[in-house]
mmCIF file of C-alpha atoms in Angstrom:
data_model
loop_
_atom_site.group_PDB
_atom_site.id
_atom_site.type_symbol
_atom_site.label_atom_id
_atom_site.label_comp_id
_atom_site.label_asym_id
_atom_site.label_seq_id
_atom_site.Cartn_x
_atom_site.Cartn_y
_atom_site.Cartn_z
ATOM 1 C CA GLY A 1 -98.715 99.958 11.599
ATOM 2 C CA VAL A 2 -101.443 101.515 9.497
ATOM 3 C CA THR A 3 -103.860 103.001 12.014
ATOM 4 C CA ASP A 4 -106.178 104.978 9.695
ATOM 5 C CA ASP A 5 -109.576 103.340 10.169
ATOM 6 C CA GLY A 6 -111.354 105.280 7.401
ATOM 7 C CA PRO A 7 -114.184 103.782 5.350
ATOM 8 C CA TYR A 8 -111.845 102.313 2.728
ATOM 9 C CA ARG A 9 -109.593 100.477 5.199
ATOM 10 C CA ASN A 10 -111.595 97.386 6.017
ATOM 11 C CA GLN A 11 -108.786 94.846 5.780
ATOM 12 C CA ASP A 12 -105.249 94.220 6.952
ATOM 13 C CA GLU A 13 -103.723 95.541 3.758
ATOM 14 C CA THR A 14 -100.427 94.470 2.235
ATOM 15 C CA ILE A 15 -97.500 96.904 2.359
ATOM 16 C CA GLU A 16 -95.536 96.674 -0.892
ATOM 17 C CA LEU A 17 -92.085 97.910 -1.803
ATOM 18 C CA ALA A 18 -91.518 98.836 -5.455
ATOM 19 C CA LEU A 19 -87.830 99.044 -6.284
ATOM 20 C CA ASN A 20 -86.669 100.478 -9.615
ATOM 21 C CA LEU A 21 -83.222 99.065 -10.351
ATOM 22 C CA ASN A 22 -80.749 100.091 -13.036
ATOM 23 C CA LEU A 23 -81.110 96.721 -14.739
ATOM 24 C CA ASP A 24 -81.985 95.569 -18.235
ATOM 25 C CA PRO A 25 -83.461 92.058 -17.788
ATOM 26 C CA ARG A 26 -82.947 91.383 -21.510
ATOM 27 C CA LYS A 27 -79.200 91.265 -20.924
ATOM 28 C CA PRO A 28 -77.298 88.287 -19.433
ATOM 29 C CA GLY A 29 -77.101 88.310 -15.657
ATOM 30 C CA GLN A 30 -79.452 91.249 -15.162
ATOM 31 C CA ALA A 31 -82.735 89.372 -14.634
ATOM 32 C CA LEU A 32 -82.892 88.887 -10.873
ATOM 33 C CA ARG A 33 -85.044 86.154 -9.362
ATOM 34 C CA GLY A 34 -84.974 84.564 -5.933
ATOM 35 C CA SER A 35 -86.623 84.225 -2.556
ATOM 36 C CA LEU A 36 -85.882 84.844 1.110
ATOM 37 C CA SER A 37 -87.504 84.455 4.512
ATOM 38 C CA LEU A 38 -88.412 87.763 6.111
ATOM 39 C CA PRO A 39 -87.755 88.146 9.862
ATOM 40 C CA HIS A 40 -91.441 88.758 10.597
ATOM 41 C CA GLY A 41 -92.933 86.970 7.593
ATOM 42 C CA THR A 42 -95.282 88.592 5.107
ATOM 43 C CA GLY A 43 -98.418 88.316 7.240
ATOM 44 C CA LYS A 44 -100.130 86.461 4.420
ATOM 45 C CA LYS A 45 -101.590 82.968 4.720
ATOM 46 C CA VAL A 46 -99.775 80.844 2.151
ATOM 47 C CA ASN A 47 -101.403 77.802 0.543
ATOM 48 C CA VAL A 48 -98.798 75.238 -0.513
ATOM 49 C CA LEU A 49 -98.836 72.307 -2.944
ATOM 50 C CA VAL A 50 -96.200 69.570 -2.722
ATOM 51 C CA PHE A 51 -95.321 67.204 -5.544
ATOM 52 C CA THR A 52 -93.546 64.032 -4.452
ATOM 53 C CA SER A 53 -93.886 60.383 -5.385
ATOM 54 C CA ASP A 54 -97.076 58.647 -4.238
ATOM 55 C CA ASP A 55 -94.776 55.960 -2.834
ATOM 56 C CA GLU A 56 -93.176 58.488 -0.463
ATOM 57 C CA GLU A 57 -95.887 58.137 2.158
ATOM 58 C CA GLU A 58 -93.712 59.489 4.959
ATOM 59 C CA THR A 59 -92.731 62.574 2.924
ATOM 60 C CA ILE A 60 -96.380 63.213 2.059
ATOM 61 C CA ALA A 61 -97.417 62.906 5.698
ATOM 62 C CA GLN A 62 -94.613 65.228 6.848
ATOM 63 C CA ALA A 63 -95.465 67.805 4.172
ATOM 64 C CA LYS A 64 -99.101 67.913 5.237
ATOM 65 C CA ALA A 65 -98.137 68.096 8.896
ATOM 66 C CA ALA A 66 -95.877 71.053 8.061
ATOM 67 C CA GLY A 67 -98.779 72.918 6.460
ATOM 68 C CA ALA A 68 -99.144 71.724 2.858
ATOM 69 C CA THR A 69 -102.768 71.654 1.702
ATOM 70 C CA HIS A 70 -102.156 68.886 -0.831
ATOM 71 C CA ALA A 71 -99.190 66.538 -1.326
ATOM 72 C CA GLY A 72 -98.719 63.668 -3.731
ATOM 73 C CA GLY A 73 -97.448 62.516 -7.105
ATOM 74 C CA ALA A 74 -99.226 61.134 -10.153
ATOM 75 C CA SER A 75 -102.588 61.199 -8.395
ATOM 76 C CA LEU A 76 -102.205 64.890 -7.509
ATOM 77 C CA ILE A 77 -101.108 65.768 -11.038
ATOM 78 C CA GLU A 78 -104.148 63.947 -12.449
ATOM 79 C CA SER A 79 -106.478 65.801 -10.070
ATOM 80 C CA ILE A 80 -105.041 69.128 -11.246
ATOM 81 C CA GLN A 81 -105.343 68.100 -14.902
ATOM 82 C CA ASN A 82 -108.986 67.172 -14.372
ATOM 83 C CA GLY A 83 -109.737 70.415 -12.571
ATOM 84 C CA ASP A 84 -110.631 68.632 -9.320
ATOM 85 C CA ILE A 85 -108.092 70.781 -7.453
ATOM 86 C CA PRO A 86 -108.344 74.514 -8.352
ATOM 87 C CA VAL A 87 -104.763 75.704 -8.805
ATOM 88 C CA PRO A 88 -105.564 79.471 -8.538
ATOM 89 C CA THR A 89 -106.166 79.015 -4.796
ATOM 90 C CA PHE A 90 -102.489 78.169 -4.219
ATOM 91 C CA ASP A 91 -99.560 80.520 -3.659
ATOM 92 C CA ARG A 92 -96.578 78.147 -3.771
ATOM 93 C CA ALA A 93 -95.710 74.747 -5.222
ATOM 94 C CA LEU A 94 -92.792 72.607 -4.046
ATOM 95 C CA ALA A 95 -91.427 69.437 -5.634
ATOM 96 C CA THR A 96 -88.807 66.771 -5.148
ATOM 97 C CA PRO A 97 -86.310 66.561 -8.070
ATOM 98 C CA ASP A 98 -87.659 63.222 -9.321
ATOM 99 C CA MET A 99 -91.094 64.787 -9.924
ATOM 100 C CA MET A 100 -89.951 67.531 -12.295
ATOM 101 C CA PRO A 101 -90.283 65.469 -15.539
ATOM 102 C CA SER A 102 -93.838 64.517 -14.571
ATOM 103 C CA LEU A 103 -94.794 68.164 -13.981
ATOM 104 C CA SER A 104 -94.404 68.855 -17.690
ATOM 105 C CA LYS A 105 -97.957 67.497 -17.998
ATOM 106 C CA ILE A 106 -99.316 70.475 -16.055
ATOM 107 C CA ALA A 107 -96.644 73.064 -16.841
ATOM 108 C CA ARG A 108 -99.181 75.159 -18.786
ATOM 109 C CA ILE A 109 -101.399 75.231 -15.717
ATOM 110 C CA LEU A 110 -98.693 75.953 -13.132
ATOM 111 C CA GLY A 111 -96.415 78.216 -15.192
ATOM 112 C CA PRO A 112 -98.724 81.191 -15.867
ATOM 113 C CA ARG A 113 -99.511 81.351 -12.145
ATOM 114 C CA GLY A 114 -95.864 81.313 -11.092
ATOM 115 C CA LEU A 115 -96.276 77.893 -9.473
ATOM 116 C CA MET A 116 -93.758 75.871 -11.454
ATOM 117 C CA PRO A 117 -91.101 74.709 -8.956
ATOM 118 C CA ASN A 118 -87.746 76.360 -9.556
ATOM 119 C CA ALA A 119 -84.351 75.662 -7.990
ATOM 120 C CA LYS A 120 -83.514 79.402 -7.866
ATOM 121 C CA LEU A 121 -86.569 79.952 -5.693
ATOM 122 C CA GLY A 122 -85.780 77.053 -3.387
ATOM 123 C CA THR A 123 -88.976 75.266 -4.392
ATOM 124 C CA ILE A 124 -87.223 72.092 -5.559
ATOM 125 C CA GLN A 125 -86.039 70.165 -2.519
ATOM 126 C CA PRO A 126 -85.004 66.576 -1.680
ATOM 127 C CA SER A 127 -87.545 64.478 0.206
ATOM 128 C CA HIS A 128 -85.869 64.887 3.591
ATOM 129 C CA GLN A 129 -86.030 68.699 3.316
ATOM 130 C CA ILE A 130 -89.565 69.093 1.982
ATOM 131 C CA ALA A 131 -91.194 69.534 5.413
ATOM 132 C CA GLU A 132 -88.788 72.348 6.358
ATOM 133 C CA ALA A 133 -89.321 73.965 2.958
ATOM 134 C CA VAL A 134 -93.093 73.921 3.495
ATOM 135 C CA LYS A 135 -92.659 75.549 6.909
ATOM 136 C CA ALA A 136 -90.416 78.243 5.427
ATOM 137 C CA GLN A 137 -92.934 79.044 2.691
ATOM 138 C CA ALA A 138 -95.861 79.076 5.114
ATOM 139 C CA ALA A 139 -93.944 81.301 7.551
ATOM 140 C CA GLY A 140 -93.613 84.092 5.035
ATOM 141 C CA MET A 141 -90.964 83.508 2.406
ATOM 142 C CA VAL A 142 -91.163 86.268 -0.198
ATOM 143 C CA GLN A 143 -90.289 85.695 -3.851
ATOM 144 C CA TYR A 144 -88.916 88.465 -6.037
ATOM 145 C CA ARG A 145 -88.072 88.963 -9.696
ATOM 146 C CA THR A 146 -87.369 91.900 -11.975
ATOM 147 C CA ASP A 147 -90.124 92.753 -14.435
ATOM 148 C CA LYS A 148 -89.320 93.651 -18.040
ATOM 149 C CA VAL A 149 -88.206 97.179 -17.139
ATOM 150 C CA GLY A 150 -86.112 96.261 -14.087
ATOM 151 C CA ILE A 151 -88.626 96.897 -11.310
ATOM 152 C CA ILE A 152 -89.140 94.536 -8.374
ATOM 153 C CA HIS A 153 -92.431 94.472 -6.460
ATOM 154 C CA ALA A 154 -92.429 92.725 -3.080
ATOM 155 C CA GLY A 155 -94.937 92.475 -0.267
ATOM 156 C CA ILE A 156 -92.913 93.182 2.856
ATOM 157 C CA GLY A 157 -95.627 93.034 5.512
ATOM 158 C CA LYS A 158 -99.120 94.032 6.552
ATOM 159 C CA GLY A 159 -100.682 97.242 7.787
ATOM 160 C CA SER A 160 -100.943 95.692 11.247
ATOM 161 C CA PHE A 161 -97.147 95.295 11.473
ATOM 162 C CA SER A 162 -95.296 97.699 13.747
ATOM 163 C CA ALA A 163 -92.809 100.172 12.289
ATOM 164 C CA ASP A 164 -89.957 98.077 13.706
ATOM 165 C CA GLU A 165 -91.292 94.885 12.100
ATOM 166 C CA LEU A 166 -91.609 96.550 8.708
ATOM 167 C CA SER A 167 -88.133 98.050 9.089
ATOM 168 C CA ASP A 168 -86.642 94.647 9.916
ATOM 169 C CA ASN A 169 -88.309 93.109 6.866
ATOM 170 C CA ILE A 170 -87.162 95.910 4.568
ATOM 171 C CA ARG A 171 -83.610 95.661 5.912
ATOM 172 C CA ALA A 172 -83.503 91.903 5.205
ATOM 173 C CA PHE A 173 -84.976 92.392 1.743
ATOM 174 C CA MET A 174 -82.533 95.149 0.775
ATOM 175 C CA ASP A 175 -79.576 93.136 2.073
ATOM 176 C CA GLU A 176 -80.689 90.359 -0.283
ATOM 177 C CA ILE A 177 -81.055 92.683 -3.293
ATOM 178 C CA GLN A 178 -77.601 94.117 -2.596
ATOM 179 C CA LYS A 179 -76.153 90.610 -2.312
ATOM 180 C CA VAL A 180 -77.428 89.607 -5.775
ATOM 181 C CA LYS A 181 -76.291 92.840 -7.452
ATOM 182 C CA PRO A 182 -74.824 91.921 -10.862
ATOM 183 C CA GLU A 183 -71.185 92.709 -11.530
ATOM 184 C CA ASN A 184 -72.206 94.486 -14.738
ATOM 185 C CA PHE A 185 -75.510 96.293 -15.048
ATOM 186 C CA GLY A 186 -77.253 99.238 -16.668
ATOM 187 C CA LYS A 187 -80.418 99.918 -18.617
ATOM 188 C CA GLY A 188 -80.051 100.132 -22.386
ATOM 189 C CA LYS A 189 -79.400 103.609 -23.719
ATOM 190 C CA LYS A 190 -79.513 105.040 -27.209
ATOM 191 C CA LYS A 191 -76.136 105.669 -28.743
ATOM 192 C CA SER A 192 -75.406 109.292 -29.461
ATOM 193 C CA GLY A 193 -72.652 111.109 -31.312
ATOM 194 C CA GLY A 194 -69.066 109.987 -31.431
ATOM 195 C CA PRO A 195 -67.159 108.152 -34.151
ATOM 196 C CA LYS A 196 -68.578 105.024 -35.777
ATOM 197 C CA GLY A 197 -68.102 102.040 -33.509
ATOM 198 C CA SER A 198 -67.789 104.229 -30.431
ATOM 199 C CA LYS A 199 -69.418 102.853 -27.270
ATOM 200 C CA LYS A 200 -70.310 106.321 -26.064
ATOM 201 C CA GLY A 201 -73.847 106.323 -24.736
ATOM 202 C CA GLY A 202 -73.959 102.532 -24.608
ATOM 203 C CA SER A 203 -74.893 100.440 -21.611
ATOM 204 C CA GLY A 204 -72.749 98.697 -19.057
ATOM 205 C CA SER A 205 -71.940 99.606 -15.513
ATOM 206 C CA SER A 206 -69.124 101.823 -14.330
ATOM 207 C CA LYS A 207 -67.985 102.739 -10.871
ATOM 208 C CA ASN A 208 -70.302 105.765 -10.991
ATOM 209 C CA GLU A 209 -73.366 103.863 -12.230
ATOM 210 C CA LYS A 210 -76.307 103.839 -9.832
ATOM 211 C CA TYR A 211 -77.827 100.460 -8.944
ATOM 212 C CA TYR A 212 -80.909 101.908 -7.215
ATOM 213 C CA LEU A 213 -82.911 104.441 -9.232
ATOM 214 C CA SER A 214 -86.040 104.964 -7.138
ATOM 215 C CA ALA A 215 -88.182 103.260 -4.514
ATOM 216 C CA PHE A 216 -91.753 103.588 -3.320
ATOM 217 C CA LEU A 217 -93.923 102.159 -0.569
ATOM 218 C CA THR A 218 -97.610 101.597 -1.116
ATOM 219 C CA ALA A 219 -100.499 99.864 0.601
ATOM 220 C CA THR A 220 -103.358 97.875 -0.907
ATOM 221 C CA GLN A 221 -105.951 100.562 -0.244
ATOM 222 C CA GLU A 222 -103.645 103.572 -0.247
ATOM 223 C CA LYS A 223 -104.246 106.326 -2.800
ATOM 224 C CA GLY A 224 -100.822 106.890 -4.307
ATOM 225 C CA SER A 225 -97.419 105.866 -2.988
ATOM 226 C CA PHE A 226 -94.610 107.211 -0.821
ATOM 227 C CA ASN A 227 -91.242 108.038 -2.355
ATOM 228 C CA ILE A 228 -88.337 106.713 -0.250
ATOM 229 C CA ASP A 229 -84.971 108.419 0.149
ATOM 230 C CA LEU A 230 -82.638 105.964 -1.599
ATOM 231 C CA ARG A 231 -79.825 106.665 0.852
ATOM 232 C CA THR A 232 -81.873 104.975 3.554
ATOM 233 C CA LEU A 233 -82.452 101.861 1.411
ATOM 234 C CA ASP A 234 -78.953 101.323 0.037
ATOM 235 C CA PRO A 235 -77.049 98.852 2.262
ATOM 236 C CA SER A 236 -73.769 100.371 1.058
ATOM 237 C CA SER A 237 -74.791 103.819 2.335
ATOM 238 C CA SER A 238 -73.916 105.112 5.801
ATOM 239 C CA ALA A 239 -77.555 106.265 6.023
ATOM 240 C CA PHE A 240 -78.958 102.750 5.493
ATOM 241 C CA MET A 241 -82.209 102.296 7.437
ATOM 242 C CA SER A 242 -81.795 105.654 9.172
ATOM 243 C CA VAL A 243 -84.426 108.357 9.462
ATOM 244 C CA PRO A 244 -83.625 111.044 6.838
ATOM 245 C CA GLN A 245 -83.019 114.536 8.118
ATOM 246 C CA SER A 246 -85.498 117.132 6.848
#
């Protein structure tokens, strides 16, 4: 873990992985988004909201027992609309499928904060699976998505984690990113030379196209970042998760 106890390290800081992928999110199939449970969690306390019908008393009780701070239906939505429940204090929102039409009333409140339930993120679940979904989120499920230039930022642990715990989390995360690798990918490039109509210089993946362009590790209170040898992060490489030779 991070053992430097200097004057600027007064908290258990987040360790973040920034992964620059050869993706153009503007193109079909190249905007990655998903979630996964890390072996050792993220180390962050997660506050969870659950939207389910007010009539589902058992589901509400189970959600709260599993760790949800608030759970309910129309009454919960009304409380959020009125500002009685401050949405910025929450990290995740789950919902049963029947509640999705009703959430349109607060979509402008949830959406900008990344709290709108989404099937791709596993945050829309049937009533009988809500409790397990809450537990998974609270235990340290990390969400990821490519930004507009194809970079993914993900918190993969805390400074107090051991090197082995961080390695296990990074391994799981990279296995996931490799698993969702698009069949065709490549950042847009300017066309150059060649006859009219030629595709020379265009985008699109080939067998020699690189999926991983660069990767860095940083900490909340770290000045700068650490460049990572891509061979040790690529699950298809024989050097995956090995210590690079100097």
